[in-house]
Coordinates of C-alpha atoms and ligand atoms in Angstrom, one line a residue:
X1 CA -10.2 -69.1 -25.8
X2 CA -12.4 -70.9 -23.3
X3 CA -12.1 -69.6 -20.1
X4 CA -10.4 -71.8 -17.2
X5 CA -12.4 -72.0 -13.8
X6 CA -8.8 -72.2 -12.3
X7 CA -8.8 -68.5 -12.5
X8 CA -11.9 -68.5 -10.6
X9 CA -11.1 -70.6 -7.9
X10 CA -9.6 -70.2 -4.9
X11 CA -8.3 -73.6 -5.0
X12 CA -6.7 -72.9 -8.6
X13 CA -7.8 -76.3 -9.8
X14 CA -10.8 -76.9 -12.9
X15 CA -10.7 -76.7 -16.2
X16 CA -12.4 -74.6 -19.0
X17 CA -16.1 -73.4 -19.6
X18 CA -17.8 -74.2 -22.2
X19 CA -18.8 -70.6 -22.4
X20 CA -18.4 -67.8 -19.3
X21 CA -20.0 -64.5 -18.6
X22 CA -19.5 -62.2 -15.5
X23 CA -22.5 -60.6 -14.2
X24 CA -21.4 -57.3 -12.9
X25 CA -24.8 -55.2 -14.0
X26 CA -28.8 -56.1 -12.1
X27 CA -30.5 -55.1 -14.9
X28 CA -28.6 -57.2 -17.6
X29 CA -30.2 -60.3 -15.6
X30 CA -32.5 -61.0 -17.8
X31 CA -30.5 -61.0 -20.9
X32 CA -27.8 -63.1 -18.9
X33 CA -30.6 -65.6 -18.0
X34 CA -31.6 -65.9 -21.6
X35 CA -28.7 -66.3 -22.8
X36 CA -28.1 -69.6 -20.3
X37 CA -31.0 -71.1 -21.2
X38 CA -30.8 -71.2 -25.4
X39 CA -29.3 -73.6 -26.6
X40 CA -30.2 -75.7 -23.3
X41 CA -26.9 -76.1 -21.9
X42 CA -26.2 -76.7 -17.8
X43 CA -25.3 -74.2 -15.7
X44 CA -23.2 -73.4 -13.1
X45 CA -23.4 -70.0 -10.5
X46 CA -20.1 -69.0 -9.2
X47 CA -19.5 -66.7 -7.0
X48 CA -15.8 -66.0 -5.1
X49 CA -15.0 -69.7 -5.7
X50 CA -14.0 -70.3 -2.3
X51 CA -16.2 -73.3 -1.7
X52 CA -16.1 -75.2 -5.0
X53 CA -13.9 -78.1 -6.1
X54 CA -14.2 -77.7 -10.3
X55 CA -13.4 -80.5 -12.1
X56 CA -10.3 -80.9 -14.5
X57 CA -12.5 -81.8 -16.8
X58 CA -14.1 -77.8 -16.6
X59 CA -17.8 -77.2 -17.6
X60 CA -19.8 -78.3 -20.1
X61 CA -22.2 -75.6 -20.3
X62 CA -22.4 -71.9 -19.0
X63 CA -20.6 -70.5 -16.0
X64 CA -22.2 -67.3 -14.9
X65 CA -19.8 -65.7 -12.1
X66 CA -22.2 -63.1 -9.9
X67 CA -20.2 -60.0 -9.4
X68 CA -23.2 -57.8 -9.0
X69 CA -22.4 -55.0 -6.0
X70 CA -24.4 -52.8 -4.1
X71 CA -25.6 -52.5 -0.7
X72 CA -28.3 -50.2 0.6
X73 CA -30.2 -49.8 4.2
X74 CA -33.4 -49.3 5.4
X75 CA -34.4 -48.3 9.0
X76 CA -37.1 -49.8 10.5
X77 CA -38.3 -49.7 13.9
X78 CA -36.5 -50.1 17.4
X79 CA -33.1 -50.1 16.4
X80 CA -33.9 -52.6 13.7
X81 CA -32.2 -51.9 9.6
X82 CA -33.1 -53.6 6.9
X83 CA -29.6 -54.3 4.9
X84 CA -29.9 -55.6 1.3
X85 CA -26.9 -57.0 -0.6
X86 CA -26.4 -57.9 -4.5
X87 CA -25.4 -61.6 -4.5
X88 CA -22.0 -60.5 -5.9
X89 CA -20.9 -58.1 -3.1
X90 CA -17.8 -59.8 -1.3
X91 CA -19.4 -61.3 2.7
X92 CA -16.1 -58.9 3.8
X93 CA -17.6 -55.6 2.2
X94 CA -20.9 -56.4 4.6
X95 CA -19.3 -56.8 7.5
X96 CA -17.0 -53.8 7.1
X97 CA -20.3 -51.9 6.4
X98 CA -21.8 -53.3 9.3
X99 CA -19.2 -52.1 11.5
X100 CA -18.9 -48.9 10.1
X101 CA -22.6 -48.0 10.8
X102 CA -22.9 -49.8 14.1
X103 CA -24.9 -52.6 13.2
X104 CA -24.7 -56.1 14.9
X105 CA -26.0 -59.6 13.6
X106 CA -22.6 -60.5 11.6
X107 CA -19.4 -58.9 13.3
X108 CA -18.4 -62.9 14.1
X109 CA -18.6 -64.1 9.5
X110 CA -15.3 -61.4 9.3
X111 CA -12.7 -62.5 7.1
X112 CA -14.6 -65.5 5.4
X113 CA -13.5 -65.7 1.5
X114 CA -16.8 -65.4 -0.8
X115 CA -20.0 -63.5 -1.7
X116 CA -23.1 -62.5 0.0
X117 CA -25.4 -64.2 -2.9
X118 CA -23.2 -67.6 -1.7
X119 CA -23.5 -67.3 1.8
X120 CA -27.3 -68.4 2.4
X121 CA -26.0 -71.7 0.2
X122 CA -24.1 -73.2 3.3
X123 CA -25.5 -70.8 5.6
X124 CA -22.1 -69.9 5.8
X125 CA -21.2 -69.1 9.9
X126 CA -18.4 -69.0 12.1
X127 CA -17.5 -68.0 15.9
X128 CA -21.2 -69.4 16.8
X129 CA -22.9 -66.9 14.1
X130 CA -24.2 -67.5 10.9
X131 CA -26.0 -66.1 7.6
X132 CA -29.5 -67.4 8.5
X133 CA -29.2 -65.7 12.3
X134 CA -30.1 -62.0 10.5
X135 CA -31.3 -63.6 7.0
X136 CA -34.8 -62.5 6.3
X137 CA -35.3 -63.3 3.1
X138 CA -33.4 -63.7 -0.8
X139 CA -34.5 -62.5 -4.2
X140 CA -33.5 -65.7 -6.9
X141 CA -33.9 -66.5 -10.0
X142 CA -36.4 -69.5 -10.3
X143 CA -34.7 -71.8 -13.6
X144 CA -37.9 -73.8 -13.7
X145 CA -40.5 -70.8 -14.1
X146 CA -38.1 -68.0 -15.4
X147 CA -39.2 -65.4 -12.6
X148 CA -37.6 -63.7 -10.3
X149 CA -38.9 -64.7 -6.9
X150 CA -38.7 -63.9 -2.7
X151 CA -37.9 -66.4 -0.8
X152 CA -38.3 -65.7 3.2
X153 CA -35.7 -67.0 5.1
X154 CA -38.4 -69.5 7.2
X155 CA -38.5 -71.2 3.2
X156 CA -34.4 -71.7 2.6
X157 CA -34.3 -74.8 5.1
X158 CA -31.2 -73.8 7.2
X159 CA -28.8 -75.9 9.3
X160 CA -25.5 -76.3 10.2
X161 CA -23.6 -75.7 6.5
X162 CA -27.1 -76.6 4.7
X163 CA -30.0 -74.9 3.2
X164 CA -32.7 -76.3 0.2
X165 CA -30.4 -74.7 -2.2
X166 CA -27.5 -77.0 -0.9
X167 CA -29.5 -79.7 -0.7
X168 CA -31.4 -79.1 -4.2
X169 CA -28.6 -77.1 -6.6
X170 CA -29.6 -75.8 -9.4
X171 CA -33.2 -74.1 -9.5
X172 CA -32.4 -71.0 -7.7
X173 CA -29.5 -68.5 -8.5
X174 CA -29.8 -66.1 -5.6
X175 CA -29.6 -62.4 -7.2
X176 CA -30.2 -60.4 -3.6
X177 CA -29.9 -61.2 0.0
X178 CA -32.2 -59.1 2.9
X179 CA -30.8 -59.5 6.4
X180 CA -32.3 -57.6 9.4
X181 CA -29.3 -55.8 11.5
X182 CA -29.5 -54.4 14.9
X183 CA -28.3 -50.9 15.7
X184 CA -25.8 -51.5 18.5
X185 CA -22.9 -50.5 19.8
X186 CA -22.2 -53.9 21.3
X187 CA -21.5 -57.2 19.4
X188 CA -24.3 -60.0 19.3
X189 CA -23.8 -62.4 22.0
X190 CA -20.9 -64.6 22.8
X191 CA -22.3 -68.0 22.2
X192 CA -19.1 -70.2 21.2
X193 CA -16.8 -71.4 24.1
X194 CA -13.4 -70.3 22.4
X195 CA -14.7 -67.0 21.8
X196 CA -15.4 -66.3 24.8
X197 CA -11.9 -67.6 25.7
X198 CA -10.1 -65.5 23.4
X199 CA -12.2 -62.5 24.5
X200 CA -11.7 -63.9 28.4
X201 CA -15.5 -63.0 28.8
X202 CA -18.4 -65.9 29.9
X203 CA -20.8 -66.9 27.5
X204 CA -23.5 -64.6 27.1
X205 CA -21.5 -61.5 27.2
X206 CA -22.1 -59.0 24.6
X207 CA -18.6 -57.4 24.0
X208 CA -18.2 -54.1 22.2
X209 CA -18.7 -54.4 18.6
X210 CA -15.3 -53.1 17.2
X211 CA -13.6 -55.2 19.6
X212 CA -15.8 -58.5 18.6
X213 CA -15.0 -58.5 15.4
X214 CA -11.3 -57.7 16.2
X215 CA -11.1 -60.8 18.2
X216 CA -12.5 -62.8 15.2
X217 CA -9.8 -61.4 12.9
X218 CA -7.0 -61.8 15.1
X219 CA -7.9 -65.5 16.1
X220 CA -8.8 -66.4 12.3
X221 CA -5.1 -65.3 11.8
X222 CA -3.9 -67.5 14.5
X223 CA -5.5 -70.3 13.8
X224 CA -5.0 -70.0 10.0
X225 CA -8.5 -69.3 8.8
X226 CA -7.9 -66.3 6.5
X227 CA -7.0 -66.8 2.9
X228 CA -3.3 -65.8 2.2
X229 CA -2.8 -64.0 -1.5
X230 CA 0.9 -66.3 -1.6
X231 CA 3.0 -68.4 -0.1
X232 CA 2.2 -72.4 0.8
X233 CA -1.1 -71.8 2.1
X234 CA -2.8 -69.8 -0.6
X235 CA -4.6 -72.8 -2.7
X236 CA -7.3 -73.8 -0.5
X237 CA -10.9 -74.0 0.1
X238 CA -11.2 -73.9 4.1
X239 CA -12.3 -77.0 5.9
X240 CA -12.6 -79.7 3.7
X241 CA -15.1 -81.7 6.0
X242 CA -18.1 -80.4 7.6
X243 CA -17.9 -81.6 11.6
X244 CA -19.8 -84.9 11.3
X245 CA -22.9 -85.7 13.4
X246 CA -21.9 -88.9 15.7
X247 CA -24.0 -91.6 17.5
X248 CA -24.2 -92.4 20.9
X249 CA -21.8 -95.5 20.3
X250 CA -19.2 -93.1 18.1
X251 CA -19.6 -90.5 20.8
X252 CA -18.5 -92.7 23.2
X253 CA -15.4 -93.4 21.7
X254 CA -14.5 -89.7 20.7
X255 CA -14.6 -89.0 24.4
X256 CA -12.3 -92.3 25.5
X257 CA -9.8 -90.3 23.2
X258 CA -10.4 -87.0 24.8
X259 CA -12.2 -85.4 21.2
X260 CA -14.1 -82.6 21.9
X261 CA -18.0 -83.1 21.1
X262 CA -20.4 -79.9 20.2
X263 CA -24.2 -80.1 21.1
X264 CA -27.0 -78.0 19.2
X265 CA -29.8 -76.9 20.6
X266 CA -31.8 -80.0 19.1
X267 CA -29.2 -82.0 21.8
X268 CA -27.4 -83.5 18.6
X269 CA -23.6 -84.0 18.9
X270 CA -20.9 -82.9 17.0
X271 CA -17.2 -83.9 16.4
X272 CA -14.9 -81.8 15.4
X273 CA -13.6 -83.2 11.5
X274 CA -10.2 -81.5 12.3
X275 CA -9.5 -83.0 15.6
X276 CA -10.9 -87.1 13.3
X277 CA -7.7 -86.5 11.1
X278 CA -5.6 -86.1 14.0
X279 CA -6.6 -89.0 15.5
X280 CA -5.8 -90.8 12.6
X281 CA -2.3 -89.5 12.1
X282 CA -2.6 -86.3 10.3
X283 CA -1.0 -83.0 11.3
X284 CA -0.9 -79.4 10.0
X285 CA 1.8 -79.1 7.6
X286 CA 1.9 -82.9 6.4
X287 CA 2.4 -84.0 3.0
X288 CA -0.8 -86.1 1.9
X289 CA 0.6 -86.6 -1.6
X290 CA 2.6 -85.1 -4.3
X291 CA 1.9 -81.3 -4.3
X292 CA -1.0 -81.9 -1.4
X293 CA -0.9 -81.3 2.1
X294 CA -2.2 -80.5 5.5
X295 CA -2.0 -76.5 5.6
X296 CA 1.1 -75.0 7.8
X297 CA -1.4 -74.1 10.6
X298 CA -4.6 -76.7 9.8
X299 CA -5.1 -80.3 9.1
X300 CA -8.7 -79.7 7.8
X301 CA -7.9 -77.2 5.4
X302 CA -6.1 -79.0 2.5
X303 CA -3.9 -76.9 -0.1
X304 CA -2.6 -77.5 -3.1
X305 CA 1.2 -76.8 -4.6
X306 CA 2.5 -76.8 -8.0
X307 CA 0.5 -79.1 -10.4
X308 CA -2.1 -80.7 -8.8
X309 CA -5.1 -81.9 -10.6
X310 CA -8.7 -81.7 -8.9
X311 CA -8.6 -85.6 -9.4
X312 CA -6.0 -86.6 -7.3
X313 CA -6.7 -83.6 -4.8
X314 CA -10.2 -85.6 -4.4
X315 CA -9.1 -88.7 -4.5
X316 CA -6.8 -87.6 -1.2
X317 CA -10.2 -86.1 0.3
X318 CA -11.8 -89.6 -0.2
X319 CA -8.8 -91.8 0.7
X320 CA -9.0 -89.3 4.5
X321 CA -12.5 -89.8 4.7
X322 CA -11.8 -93.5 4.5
X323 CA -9.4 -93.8 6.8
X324 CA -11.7 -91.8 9.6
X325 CA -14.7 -94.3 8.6
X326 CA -12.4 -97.3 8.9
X327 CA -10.6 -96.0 12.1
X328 CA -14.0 -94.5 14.0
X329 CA -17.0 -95.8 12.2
X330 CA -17.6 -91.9 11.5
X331 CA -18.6 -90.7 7.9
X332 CA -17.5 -87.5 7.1
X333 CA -19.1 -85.3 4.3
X334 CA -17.1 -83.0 1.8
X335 CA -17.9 -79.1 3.0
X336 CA -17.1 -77.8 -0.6
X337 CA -19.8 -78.1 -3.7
X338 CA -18.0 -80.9 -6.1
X339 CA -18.8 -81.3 -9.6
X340 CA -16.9 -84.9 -10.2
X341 CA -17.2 -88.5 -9.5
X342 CA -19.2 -89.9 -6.9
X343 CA -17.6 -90.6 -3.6
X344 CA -16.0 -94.2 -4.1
X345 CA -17.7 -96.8 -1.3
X346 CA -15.6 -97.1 1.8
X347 CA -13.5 -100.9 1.5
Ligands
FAD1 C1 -9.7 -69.5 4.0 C2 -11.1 -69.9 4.0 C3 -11.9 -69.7 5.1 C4 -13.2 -70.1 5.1 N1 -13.9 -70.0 6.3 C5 -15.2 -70.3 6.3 C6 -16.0 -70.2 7.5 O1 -15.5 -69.8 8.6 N2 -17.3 -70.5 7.5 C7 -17.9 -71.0 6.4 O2 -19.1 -71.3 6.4 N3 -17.2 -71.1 5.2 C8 -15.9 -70.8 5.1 N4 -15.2 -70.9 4.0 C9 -15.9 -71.4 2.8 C10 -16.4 -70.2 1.8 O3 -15.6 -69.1 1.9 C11 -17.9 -69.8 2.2 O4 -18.7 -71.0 2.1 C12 -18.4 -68.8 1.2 O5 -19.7 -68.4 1.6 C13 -18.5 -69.3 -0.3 O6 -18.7 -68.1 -1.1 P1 -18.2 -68.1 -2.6 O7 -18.7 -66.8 -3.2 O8 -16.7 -68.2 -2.7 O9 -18.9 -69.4 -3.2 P2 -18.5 -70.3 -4.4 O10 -17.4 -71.2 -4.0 O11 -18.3 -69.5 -5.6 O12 -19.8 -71.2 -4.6 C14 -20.1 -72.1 -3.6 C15 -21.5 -72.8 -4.0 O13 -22.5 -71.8 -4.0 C16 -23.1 -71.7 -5.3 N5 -23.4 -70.3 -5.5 C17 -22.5 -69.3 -5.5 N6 -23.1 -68.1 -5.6 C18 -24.4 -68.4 -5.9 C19 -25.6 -67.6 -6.1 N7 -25.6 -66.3 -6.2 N8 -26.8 -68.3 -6.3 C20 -26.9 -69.6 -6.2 N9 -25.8 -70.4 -6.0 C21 -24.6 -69.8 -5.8 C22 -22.1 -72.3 -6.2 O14 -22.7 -72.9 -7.4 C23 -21.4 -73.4 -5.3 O15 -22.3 -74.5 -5.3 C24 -13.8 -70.5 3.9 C25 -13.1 -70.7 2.8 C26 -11.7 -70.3 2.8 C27 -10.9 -70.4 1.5

């Protein structure tokens, strides 16, 4: 029986593989890359599934899900150790092993869903921190030479939610991720303003590690950012939309509305996508359509209930997107990787 990519997706939408294979051993790599390239057939890398939308359709070719594990350290000097992950080790198992040995540089990424060997895709990052802050380089799999390559982390083109493998899918499947972690007893510092409300500290501080990562856990909790095993919220794939990048002229009106606007370090600003489908009537806990709504505690995170299919869950996506465009002139871009039709032209 062909395998169904509901089972390996948090969402619980997609349909069957053509063919599926779990990597679980580095040294069958080889073999597993072979096998994906005779006969030619596409391919998609899969890792928790926390970030993918699969189509009902399934997959036409070869799904290879990475559930390689294995972490070791290195020191190096001044307080500095060199952490390597196999892509298939879950982002949770590295922070816990962080904490445990009293390293800093990703106490605030606990409790996202996933694996390491995804994380560098979206620079996954929360709480002001992300992947590419301790990422010094990846081991991947190059599909157009066949070698196994390094990539340094000054070559992966990070941004907010965005690096070359985002932006280009498909020629690299990441095998191993190197990040450099600082021996510390206290957390990296506080640089997002509700942190350093829920820890009741000014930005800057550097609050003891344990306690850092605490806060995070706690607030993700709160806030509804963790990934229940059951109950009405445990279909989902996070935020839907990434927080959109506004104009002076959209800016302007987020603030006559009292929207709160971020600003990088580049001066660019920021809306948040949660607070845009408020302001167009959305609320946690509202019905979008049959079997689809708002989460219980979030209106970006969208979940699904009963039979949905991953058309009509996308078709919901698009139809909110819409409505902020038409409402705010803002565009708002799908956070999750999509393997389906195109995004429909706004009317
Ligand atoms: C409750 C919840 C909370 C979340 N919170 C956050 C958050 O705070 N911050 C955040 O950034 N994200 C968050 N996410 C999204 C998601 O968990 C992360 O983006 C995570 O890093 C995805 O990992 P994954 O293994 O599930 O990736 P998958 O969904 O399996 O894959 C995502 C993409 O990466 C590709 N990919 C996966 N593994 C590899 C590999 N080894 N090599 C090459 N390509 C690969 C896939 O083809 C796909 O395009 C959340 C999701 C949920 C459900």
């Amino acid at each position: 029986m062909r395998e169904p990519l509901a089972d390996h997706t948090t969402l619980r939408l997609g349909g069957p593989a053509n063919s599926f294979i779990t990597h679980t051993d580095p040294a069958d790599w080889a073999d597993i890359a072979r096998a994906a390239c005779e006969p030619k057939q596409p391919r998609l890398i899969l890792g928790g599934g926390s970030n993918i939308i699969a189509t009902d359709a399934g997959f036409p070719g070869m799904v290879v899900r990475m559930a390689t594990r294995g972490i070791t350290a290195r020191a190096l000097q001044q307080g500095q150790v060199e952490v390597t992950v196999e892509a298939g080790e879950p982002l949770s198992s590295l922070v816990d092993f962080a904490l445990t040995e009293g390293l800093s540089g990703v106490e605030y990424l606990v409790g996202i869903p996933g694996t390491t060997g995804a994380a560098p895709i979206q620079n996954t990052g929360a709480y002001g921190q992300q992947i590419s802050d301790t990422l010094t380089s990846i081991t991947a799999y190059d599909w157009s030479t066949h070698r196994i390559v390094r990539i340094p982390a000054s070559e992966c083109g990070f941004g907010y939610r965005i690096s070359s493998f985002k932006r280009h899918p498909g020629r690299f499947t990441i095998l191993t991720t190197t990040l450099h972690l600082r021996r510390a007893s206290q957390a990296a510092p506080v640089t997002y303003q509700l942190l350093a409300d829920v820890l009741n500290v000014p930005l800057g501080t550097r609050p003891p590690l344990a306690e850092a990562a605490v806060a995070v856990a706690t607030d993700r909790q709160a806030r509804g950012l963790t990934l229940p095993s059951s109950g009405p919220d445990a279909r989902q794939v996070g935020s839907v939309f990434l927080n959109p990048t506004v104009n002076e002229h959209q800016a302007a009106h987020v603030r006559a509305y009292g929207g709160p606007l971020h600003y990088d370090a580049r001066g660019e600003a920021r809306v948040s996508a949660g607070w845009l489908l408020q302001h167009v009537g959305y609320a946690p806990g509202c019905r979008l359509a049959e079997g689809i709504y708002c989460s219980t505690q979030r209106t970006l995170t969208v979940v699904a209930r009963g039979s949905v299919t991953s058309e009509n869950y996308l078709g919901i996506l698009y139809r909110l997107s819409r409505e902020v465009e038409q409402a705010t002139g803002i565009q708002m871009h799908l956070e999750p990787t999509t393997r389906t039709r195109k995004r429909p032209a706004a009317r």
